[in-house]
mmCIF file of C-alpha atoms in Angstrom:
data_model
loop_
_atom_site.group_PDB
_atom_site.id
_atom_site.type_symbol
_atom_site.label_atom_id
_atom_site.label_comp_id
_atom_site.label_asym_id
_atom_site.label_seq_id
_atom_site.Cartn_x
_atom_site.Cartn_y
_atom_site.Cartn_z
ATOM 1 C CA MET Y 1 -11.237 37.919 21.460
ATOM 2 C CA GLY Y 2 -13.750 37.584 19.011
ATOM 3 C CA ASN Y 3 -12.033 39.044 15.970
ATOM 4 C CA THR Y 4 -11.368 36.348 13.100
ATOM 5 C CA SER Y 5 -8.408 38.160 11.880
ATOM 6 C CA ASP Y 6 -6.298 37.504 14.927
ATOM 7 C CA PRO Y 7 -4.095 34.867 13.781
ATOM 8 C CA VAL Y 8 -3.355 33.382 17.281
ATOM 9 C CA SER Y 9 -7.138 32.757 17.946
ATOM 10 C CA ALA Y 10 -7.654 29.726 16.130
ATOM 11 C CA ASP Y 11 -4.606 27.936 17.797
ATOM 12 C CA ARG Y 12 -5.847 28.225 21.306
ATOM 13 C CA PRO Y 13 -7.513 24.930 22.678
ATOM 14 C CA GLY Y 14 -11.109 25.153 22.426
ATOM 15 C CA ALA Y 15 -10.833 27.781 19.691
ATOM 16 C CA LYS Y 16 -13.598 27.491 16.487
ATOM 17 C CA LEU Y 17 -12.288 28.331 13.322
ATOM 18 C CA GLN Y 18 -14.629 30.638 11.555
ATOM 19 C CA ARG Y 19 -14.685 31.717 7.911
ATOM 20 C CA SER Y 20 -13.509 35.423 7.413
ATOM 21 C CA ASP Y 21 -14.787 35.416 3.651
ATOM 22 C CA SER Y 22 -18.442 35.589 2.321
ATOM 23 C CA GLY Y 23 -20.122 32.060 1.723
ATOM 24 C CA ALA Y 24 -20.765 33.102 -1.984
ATOM 25 C CA ALA Y 25 -17.459 33.935 -2.844
ATOM 26 C CA GLY Y 26 -15.757 30.656 -1.051
ATOM 27 C CA GLU Y 27 -18.114 28.501 -2.643
ATOM 28 C CA LYS Y 28 -17.265 29.780 -6.176
ATOM 29 C CA ASP Y 29 -13.568 29.480 -5.127
ATOM 30 C CA LEU Y 30 -14.005 25.832 -3.913
ATOM 31 C CA ALA Y 31 -16.255 24.429 -6.753
ATOM 32 C CA PRO Y 32 -13.530 24.151 -9.579
ATOM 33 C CA ASP Y 33 -11.564 21.534 -7.143
ATOM 34 C CA LEU Y 34 -14.808 19.697 -6.139
ATOM 35 C CA GLU Y 35 -15.724 18.807 -9.940
ATOM 36 C CA ASP Y 36 -12.135 17.891 -10.715
ATOM 37 C CA MET Y 37 -12.399 15.358 -7.723
ATOM 38 C CA LYS Y 38 -15.580 14.094 -9.291
ATOM 39 C CA THR Y 39 -14.350 13.685 -12.701
ATOM 40 C CA GLY Y 40 -11.046 12.329 -11.794
ATOM 41 C CA ARG Y 41 -9.951 9.387 -10.142
ATOM 42 C CA GLN Y 42 -9.610 9.859 -6.265
ATOM 43 C CA ALA Y 43 -5.678 9.162 -5.296
ATOM 44 C CA ARG Y 44 -5.383 6.880 -2.393
ATOM 45 C CA PRO Y 45 -2.126 6.889 -0.692
ATOM 46 C CA THR Y 46 0.069 3.588 -0.723
ATOM 47 C CA VAL Y 47 0.372 1.774 2.359
ATOM 48 C CA ILE Y 48 3.492 -0.846 2.841
ATOM 49 C CA ARG Y 49 3.311 -3.305 5.473
ATOM 50 C CA TRP Y 50 5.989 -5.661 6.833
ATOM 51 C CA ALA Y 51 5.100 -8.531 8.782
ATOM 52 C CA GLY Y 52 8.474 -10.564 8.654
ATOM 53 C CA GLY Y 53 9.408 -9.169 12.084
ATOM 54 C CA GLY Y 54 12.481 -7.250 13.204
ATOM 55 C CA LYS Y 55 13.609 -4.551 15.449
ATOM 56 C CA GLU Y 56 13.819 -2.096 12.697
ATOM 57 C CA VAL Y 57 12.688 -1.956 9.481
ATOM 58 C CA CYS Y 58 13.724 0.756 6.318
ATOM 59 C CA ILE Y 59 12.338 1.313 3.172
ATOM 60 C CA THR Y 60 14.140 3.133 0.166
ATOM 61 C CA GLY Y 61 12.952 3.549 -3.424
ATOM 62 C CA SER Y 62 12.342 5.481 -6.338
ATOM 63 C CA PHE Y 63 10.214 7.926 -4.055
ATOM 64 C CA ASN Y 64 13.741 9.184 -2.755
ATOM 65 C CA ASN Y 65 15.720 8.272 -6.155
ATOM 66 C CA TRP Y 66 17.186 5.313 -3.804
ATOM 67 C CA SER Y 67 19.239 7.693 -1.818
ATOM 68 C CA SER Y 68 18.477 7.090 1.762
ATOM 69 C CA LYS Y 69 16.780 4.674 4.010
ATOM 70 C CA ILE Y 70 13.461 5.638 5.837
ATOM 71 C CA PRO Y 71 12.706 3.927 8.651
ATOM 72 C CA MET Y 72 8.882 2.207 8.659
ATOM 73 C CA ASN Y 73 6.909 3.057 11.742
ATOM 74 C CA LYS Y 74 5.888 0.018 14.103
ATOM 75 C CA SER Y 75 2.279 -0.869 14.146
ATOM 76 C CA HIS Y 76 0.754 -3.825 16.589
ATOM 77 C CA ASN Y 77 2.233 -6.776 14.762
ATOM 78 C CA ASP Y 78 4.034 -4.875 11.698
ATOM 79 C CA PHE Y 79 5.774 -2.220 10.342
ATOM 80 C CA VAL Y 80 3.790 0.516 7.978
ATOM 81 C CA ALA Y 81 4.954 3.084 5.780
ATOM 82 C CA ILE Y 82 2.419 5.331 4.158
ATOM 83 C CA LEU Y 83 3.584 6.956 0.822
ATOM 84 C CA ASP Y 84 2.035 9.820 -1.591
ATOM 85 C CA PRO Y 85 -0.181 7.974 -4.328
ATOM 86 C CA LEU Y 86 1.934 7.207 -6.975
ATOM 87 C CA LEU Y 87 3.692 4.143 -8.771
ATOM 88 C CA TYR Y 88 6.842 2.903 -6.661
ATOM 89 C CA SER Y 89 9.668 0.592 -7.230
ATOM 90 C CA PHE Y 90 11.105 -0.164 -3.557
ATOM 91 C CA THR Y 91 12.909 -2.539 -1.173
ATOM 92 C CA ARG Y 92 13.003 -3.219 2.392
ATOM 93 C CA SER Y 93 15.802 -3.606 4.483
ATOM 94 C CA CYS Y 94 15.336 -5.295 8.066
ATOM 95 C CA ASP Y 95 17.718 -5.124 11.070
ATOM 96 C CA PRO Y 96 20.067 -3.685 8.969
ATOM 97 C CA ALA Y 97 20.654 -6.652 6.613
ATOM 98 C CA LEU Y 98 18.829 -6.300 2.919
ATOM 99 C CA LEU Y 99 16.262 -9.062 2.573
ATOM 100 C CA PRO Y 100 16.231 -11.229 -0.777
ATOM 101 C CA GLU Y 101 13.093 -11.971 -2.478
ATOM 102 C CA PRO Y 102 12.025 -15.464 -1.207
ATOM 103 C CA ASN Y 103 11.796 -18.355 -3.179
ATOM 104 C CA HIS Y 104 8.484 -19.564 -4.771
ATOM 105 C CA VAL Y 105 7.443 -22.293 -2.418
ATOM 106 C CA MET Y 106 5.091 -24.336 -4.481
ATOM 107 C CA LEU Y 107 7.662 -24.511 -7.428
ATOM 108 C CA ASN Y 108 7.859 -28.021 -8.713
ATOM 109 C CA HIS Y 109 5.298 -29.360 -6.487
ATOM 110 C CA LEU Y 110 2.754 -32.055 -7.572
ATOM 111 C CA TYR Y 111 -0.758 -32.157 -5.996
ATOM 112 C CA ALA Y 112 -3.467 -34.647 -5.971
ATOM 113 C CA LEU Y 113 -6.828 -34.172 -5.191
ATOM 114 C CA SER Y 114 -8.957 -36.515 -3.632
ATOM 115 C CA ILE Y 115 -10.890 -38.965 -6.088
ATOM 116 C CA LYS Y 116 -14.692 -37.176 -6.439
ATOM 117 C CA ASP Y 117 -17.226 -38.467 -9.295
ATOM 118 C CA GLY Y 118 -14.993 -40.725 -10.496
ATOM 119 C CA VAL Y 119 -12.306 -37.969 -11.559
ATOM 120 C CA MET Y 120 -8.498 -37.674 -10.295
ATOM 121 C CA VAL Y 121 -7.090 -34.416 -10.319
ATOM 122 C CA LEU Y 122 -3.417 -34.206 -10.458
ATOM 123 C CA SER Y 123 -1.541 -30.581 -10.687
ATOM 124 C CA ALA Y 124 1.952 -29.696 -11.113
ATOM 125 C CA THR Y 125 3.651 -26.093 -10.810
ATOM 126 C CA HIS Y 126 6.894 -25.409 -12.886
ATOM 127 C CA ARG Y 127 8.813 -22.377 -13.667
ATOM 128 C CA TYR Y 128 8.960 -21.183 -17.371
ATOM 129 C CA LYS Y 129 11.597 -18.334 -17.661
ATOM 130 C CA LYS Y 130 10.082 -15.648 -15.195
ATOM 131 C CA LYS Y 131 6.599 -17.064 -15.312
ATOM 132 C CA TYR Y 132 5.020 -19.936 -12.988
ATOM 133 C CA VAL Y 133 2.968 -22.590 -14.858
ATOM 134 C CA THR Y 134 0.426 -24.804 -13.260
ATOM 135 C CA SER Y 135 -0.684 -27.846 -15.171
ATOM 136 C CA LEU Y 136 -3.900 -29.680 -14.381
ATOM 137 C CA LEU Y 137 -4.616 -33.447 -15.591
ATOM 138 C CA TYR Y 138 -8.230 -34.753 -14.921
ATOM 139 C CA LYS Y 139 -8.220 -38.406 -15.169
ATOM 140 C CA PRO Y 140 -11.342 -40.747 -14.940
ATOM 141 C CA ILE Y 141 -11.101 -43.615 -12.670
#
């Protein structure tokens, strides 16, 4: 029962894991990995959230070569998918229609700020090619 070479002993409830190697040899094996983590940038997983509602939300992307839809996990008020720490292109689908990208809600929007210190501020947002440009006009009154 106290034998650490027993492969089943670590799987029992309440069993404690014990090191089977000596302390010095184990530290030498772990040292290069710890130094790599200190010098390199730590990788963090990619978390994708969807709060747009729905009964079933799936995700597909470059992480699986756009080959299949992966269902996202239902969390409190949203859906969550956790991916490996890499750069991805992806899209979501919900119930099961593919959702389009929403229009920019402030496009061609004119905004007037209240007059403060004798200056009135007007702003307008327009689309130029694939970018959004906001112009500000400061007018002394």
